[in-house]
Structures are given as structure tokens and as C-alpha cells.
Short mmCIF file of C-alpha atoms in Angstrom, two decimals:
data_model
loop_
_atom_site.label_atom_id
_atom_site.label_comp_id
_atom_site.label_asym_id
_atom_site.label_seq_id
_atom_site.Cartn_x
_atom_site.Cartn_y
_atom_site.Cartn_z
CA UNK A 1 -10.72 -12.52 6.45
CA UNK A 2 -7.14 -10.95 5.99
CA UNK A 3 -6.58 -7.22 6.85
CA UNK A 4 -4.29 -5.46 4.32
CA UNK A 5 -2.47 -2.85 5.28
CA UNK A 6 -1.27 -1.02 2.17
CA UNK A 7 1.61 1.75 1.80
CA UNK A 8 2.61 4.77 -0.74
CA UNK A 9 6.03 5.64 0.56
CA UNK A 10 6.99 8.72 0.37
CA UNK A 11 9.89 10.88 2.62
CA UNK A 12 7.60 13.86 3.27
CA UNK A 13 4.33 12.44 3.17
CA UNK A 14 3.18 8.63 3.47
CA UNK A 15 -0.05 7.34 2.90
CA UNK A 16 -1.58 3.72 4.54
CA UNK A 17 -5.03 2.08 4.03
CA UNK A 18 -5.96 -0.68 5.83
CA UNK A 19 -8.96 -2.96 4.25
CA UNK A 20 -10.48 -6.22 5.58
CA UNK A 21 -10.96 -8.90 2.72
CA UNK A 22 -13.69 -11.26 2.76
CA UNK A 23 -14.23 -13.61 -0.21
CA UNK A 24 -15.15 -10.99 -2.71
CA UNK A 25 -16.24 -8.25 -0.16
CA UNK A 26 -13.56 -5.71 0.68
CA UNK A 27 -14.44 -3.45 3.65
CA UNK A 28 -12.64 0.01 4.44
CA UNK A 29 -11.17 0.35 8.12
CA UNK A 30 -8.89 3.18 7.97
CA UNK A 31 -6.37 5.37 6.21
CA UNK A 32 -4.34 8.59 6.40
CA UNK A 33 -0.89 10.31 5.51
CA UNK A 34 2.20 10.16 7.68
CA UNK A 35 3.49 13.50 7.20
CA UNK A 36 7.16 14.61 8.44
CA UNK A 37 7.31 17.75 6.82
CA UNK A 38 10.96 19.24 6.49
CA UNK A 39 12.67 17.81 9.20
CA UNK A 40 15.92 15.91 9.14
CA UNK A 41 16.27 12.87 7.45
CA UNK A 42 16.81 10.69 9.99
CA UNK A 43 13.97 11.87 12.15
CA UNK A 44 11.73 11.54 9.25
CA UNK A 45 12.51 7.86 8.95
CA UNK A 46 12.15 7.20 12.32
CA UNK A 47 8.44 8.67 12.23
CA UNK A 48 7.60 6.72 9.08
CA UNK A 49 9.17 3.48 11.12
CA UNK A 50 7.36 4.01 14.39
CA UNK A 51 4.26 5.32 13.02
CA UNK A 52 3.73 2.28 10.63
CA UNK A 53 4.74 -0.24 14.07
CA UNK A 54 1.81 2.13 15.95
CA UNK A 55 -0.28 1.10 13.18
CA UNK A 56 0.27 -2.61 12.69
CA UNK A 57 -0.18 -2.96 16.50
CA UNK A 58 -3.64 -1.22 16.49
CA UNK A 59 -4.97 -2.63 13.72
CA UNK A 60 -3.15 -6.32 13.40
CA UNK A 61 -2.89 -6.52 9.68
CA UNK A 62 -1.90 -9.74 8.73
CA UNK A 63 -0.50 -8.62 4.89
CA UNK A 64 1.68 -5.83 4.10
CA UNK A 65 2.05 -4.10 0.32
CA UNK A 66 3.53 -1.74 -0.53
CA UNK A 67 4.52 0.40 -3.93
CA UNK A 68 8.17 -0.37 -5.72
CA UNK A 69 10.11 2.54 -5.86
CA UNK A 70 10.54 3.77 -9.47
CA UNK A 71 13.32 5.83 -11.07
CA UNK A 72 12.62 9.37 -10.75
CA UNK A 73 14.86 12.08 -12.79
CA UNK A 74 16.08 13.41 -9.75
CA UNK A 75 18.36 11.05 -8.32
CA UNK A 76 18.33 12.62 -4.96
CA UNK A 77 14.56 12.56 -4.75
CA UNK A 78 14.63 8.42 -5.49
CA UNK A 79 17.01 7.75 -2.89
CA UNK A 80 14.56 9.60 -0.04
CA UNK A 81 11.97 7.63 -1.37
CA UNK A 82 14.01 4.14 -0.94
CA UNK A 83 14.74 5.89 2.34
CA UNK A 84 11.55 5.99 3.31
CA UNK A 85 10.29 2.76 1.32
CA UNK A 86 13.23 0.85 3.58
CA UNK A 87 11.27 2.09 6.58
CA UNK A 88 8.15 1.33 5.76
CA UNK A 89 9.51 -2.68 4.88
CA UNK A 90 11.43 -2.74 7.99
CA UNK A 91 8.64 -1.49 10.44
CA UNK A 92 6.43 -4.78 8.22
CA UNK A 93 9.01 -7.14 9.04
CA UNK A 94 9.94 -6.04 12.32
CA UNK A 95 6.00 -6.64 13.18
CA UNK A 96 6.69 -10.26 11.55
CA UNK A 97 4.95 -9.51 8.34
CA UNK A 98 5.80 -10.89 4.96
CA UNK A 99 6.31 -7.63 2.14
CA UNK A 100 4.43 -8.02 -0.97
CA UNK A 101 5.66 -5.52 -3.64
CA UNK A 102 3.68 -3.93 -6.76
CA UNK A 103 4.59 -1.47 -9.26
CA UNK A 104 2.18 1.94 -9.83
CA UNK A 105 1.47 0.33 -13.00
CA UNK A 106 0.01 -3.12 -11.74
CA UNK A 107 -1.83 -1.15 -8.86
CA UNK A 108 -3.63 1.29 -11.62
CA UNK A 109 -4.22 -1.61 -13.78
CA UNK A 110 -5.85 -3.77 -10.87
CA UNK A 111 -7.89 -0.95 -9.69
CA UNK A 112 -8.58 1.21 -12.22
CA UNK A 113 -8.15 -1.17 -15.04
CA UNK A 114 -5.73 0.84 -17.10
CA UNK A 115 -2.17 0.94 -16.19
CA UNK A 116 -1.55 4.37 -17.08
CA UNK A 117 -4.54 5.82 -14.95
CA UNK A 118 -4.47 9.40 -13.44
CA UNK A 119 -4.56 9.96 -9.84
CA UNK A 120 -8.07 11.52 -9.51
CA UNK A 121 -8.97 7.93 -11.38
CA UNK A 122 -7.55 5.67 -8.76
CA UNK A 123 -9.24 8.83 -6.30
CA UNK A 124 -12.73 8.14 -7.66
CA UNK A 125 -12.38 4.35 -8.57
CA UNK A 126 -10.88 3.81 -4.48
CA UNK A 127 -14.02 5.43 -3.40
CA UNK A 128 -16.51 3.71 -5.45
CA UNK A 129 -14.77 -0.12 -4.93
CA UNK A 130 -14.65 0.98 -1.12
CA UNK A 131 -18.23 2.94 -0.95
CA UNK A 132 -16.58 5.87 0.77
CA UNK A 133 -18.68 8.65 1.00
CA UNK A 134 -16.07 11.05 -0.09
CA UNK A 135 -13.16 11.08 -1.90
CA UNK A 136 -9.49 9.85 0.38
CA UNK A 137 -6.77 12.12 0.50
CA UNK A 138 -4.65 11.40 -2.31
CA UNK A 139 -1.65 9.52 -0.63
CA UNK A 140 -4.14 7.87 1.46
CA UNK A 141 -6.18 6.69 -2.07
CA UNK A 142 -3.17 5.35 -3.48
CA UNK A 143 -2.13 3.62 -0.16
CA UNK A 144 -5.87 2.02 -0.30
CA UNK A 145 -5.08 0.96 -3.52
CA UNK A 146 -2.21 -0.79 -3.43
CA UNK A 147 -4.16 -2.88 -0.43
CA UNK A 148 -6.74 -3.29 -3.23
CA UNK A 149 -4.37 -4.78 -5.71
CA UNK A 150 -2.55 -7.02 -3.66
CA UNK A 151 -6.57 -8.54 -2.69
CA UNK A 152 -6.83 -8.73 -6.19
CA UNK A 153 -3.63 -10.69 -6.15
CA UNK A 154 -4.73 -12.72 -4.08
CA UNK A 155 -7.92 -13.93 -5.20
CA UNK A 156 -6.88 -14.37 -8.62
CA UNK A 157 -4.10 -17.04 -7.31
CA UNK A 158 -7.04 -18.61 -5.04
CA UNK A 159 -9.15 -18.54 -8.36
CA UNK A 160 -5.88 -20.19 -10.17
CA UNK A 161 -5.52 -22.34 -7.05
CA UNK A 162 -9.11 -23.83 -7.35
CA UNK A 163 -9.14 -24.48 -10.76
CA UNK A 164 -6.33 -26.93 -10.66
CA UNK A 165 -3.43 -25.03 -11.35
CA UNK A 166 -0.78 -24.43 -8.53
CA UNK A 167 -0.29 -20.97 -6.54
CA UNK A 168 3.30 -20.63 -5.80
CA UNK A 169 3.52 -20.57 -1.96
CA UNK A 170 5.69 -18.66 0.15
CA UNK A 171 6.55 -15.42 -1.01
CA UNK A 172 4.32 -13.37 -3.40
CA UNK A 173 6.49 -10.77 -5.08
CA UNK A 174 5.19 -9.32 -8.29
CA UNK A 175 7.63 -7.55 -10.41
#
């Protein structure tokens, strides 16, 4: 019964969810925003950092995913977000944790079912796969998601896996 803890990167305001995954049950255990505000930078990245190490030591996740960064038109707003994506990955691997990678399209299409989903979609559809009684914060949601899609993941390479065909082992990195 892994725990996921999944990530939405962002320099001012990062979302995690954190989901336990058993067989086909998925059960909610926590998420929330990291938020840094306007400071500098560098301070910013160490918040993201330690708050993500806080995390991982409460709550022993044993898979990380988190959201590829995608070109934005501002070039200055992409490289804070790689900033704070860098972060994220190195407070994962720091904590020993392997970094599983999926784009905003493959985390709409595994939880919404449509790859080009809204954000009040993957609000409502994180709630109902999750039985929340409310809907998360939206940084939170899409964190929760991308833990959803990398479960996904992985039980359609266990379904793969038991039908004969091979899983690829080490690491999963979906492009």
C-alpha cells in the first residue's frame, strides 16, 4: 500500500497531495499549498526544499511525482518554475526517493479523462475519485492529481505486468 506524494511546482505557490494506494482503493491523507509569497528567490527555494523534506518525514511517502515544467511565453516565469521544480526533485531525492515525471496533459487525461480538461474539472473530478467532502484548493487539486495519475501508472503496468507482458523496471519516467 504505497503512499504518493504528488507535487504542482510552482515559485510562489506549491501544491502537494499525499494519497495511500491500495489495489484499486485510493485513500486521501493530506494536501495543501506551500506558499512563499514575494520573497527572494533564494529563500523561496529553500522553503519549497525544506517544506517538502518536513513533509516526506511526516508522512513517509514511498513515491514521488511530480508535474514537467512546460514552456510558458514568459521566459522568466519558466525558469522560476524549473527553480522551484529543481527543489521540489531535490528535497525527493535527498529523502532517497525515486522522481516520476508527468506532463499536465497525461495528468488531465488520467484523471479527468480528457487531456485538455479545465481546472475546476480536475477540482471536481479530484474530489469525487477521492470522496472529499469539498472541493481542494486548486494547487492542492492538481498536486492530488498528479499522485492520482502516477497510481494510475502504476496499476496499468501491474495490469500489463500480469497479463504476460513485461513492466520496464527501474525508473518510470513518462514523457
Amino acid at each position: 500500500m504505497p503512499i504518493i506524494l504528488g507535487v504542482d511546482p510552482g515559485s510562489r505557490i506549491t501544491g502537494y497531495g499525499i494519497i495511500r494506494v491500495e489495489g484499486r482503493h485510493t485513500e486521501y491523507i493530506d494536501s495543501g499549498c506551500i506558499r512563499v509569497g514575494e520573497k527572494p528567490m533564494a529563500e523561496r527555494l529553500r522553503v519549497i526544499f525544506q517544506s517538502l523534506v518536513t513533509l516526506i518525514a511526516e508522512f513517509r511517502p514511498e513515491e514521488f511525482a511530480i508535474e514537467q515544467v512546460f514552456m510558458a511565453r514568459n521566459p522568466d516565469s519558466a525558469l522560476k518554475l524549473g527553480q522551484a521544480r529543481g527543489a521540489a526533485i531535490v528535497a525527493a531525492a535527498t529523502s532517497g526517493l525515486e522522481v516520476h515525471e508527468y506532463s499536465a496533459r497525461q495528468v488531465k487525461q488520467a484523471v479527468v479523462g480528457s487531456g485538455g480538461a479545465e481546472k475546476a474539472q480536475v477540482q471536481h473530478m479530484v474530489q469525487v475519485l477521492l470522496s472529499l467532502s469539498r472541493k481542494p484548493q486548486e494547487d492542492a487539486a492538481d498536486a492530488l492529481a498528479i499522485a492520482l495519475c502516477h497510481a494510475h501508472m502504476n496499476q496499468s503496468l501491474l495490469r500489463v505486468a500480469g497479463q504476460g507482458g513485461k513492466a520496464r523496471s527501474g525508473r518510470m519516467r513518462q514523457q
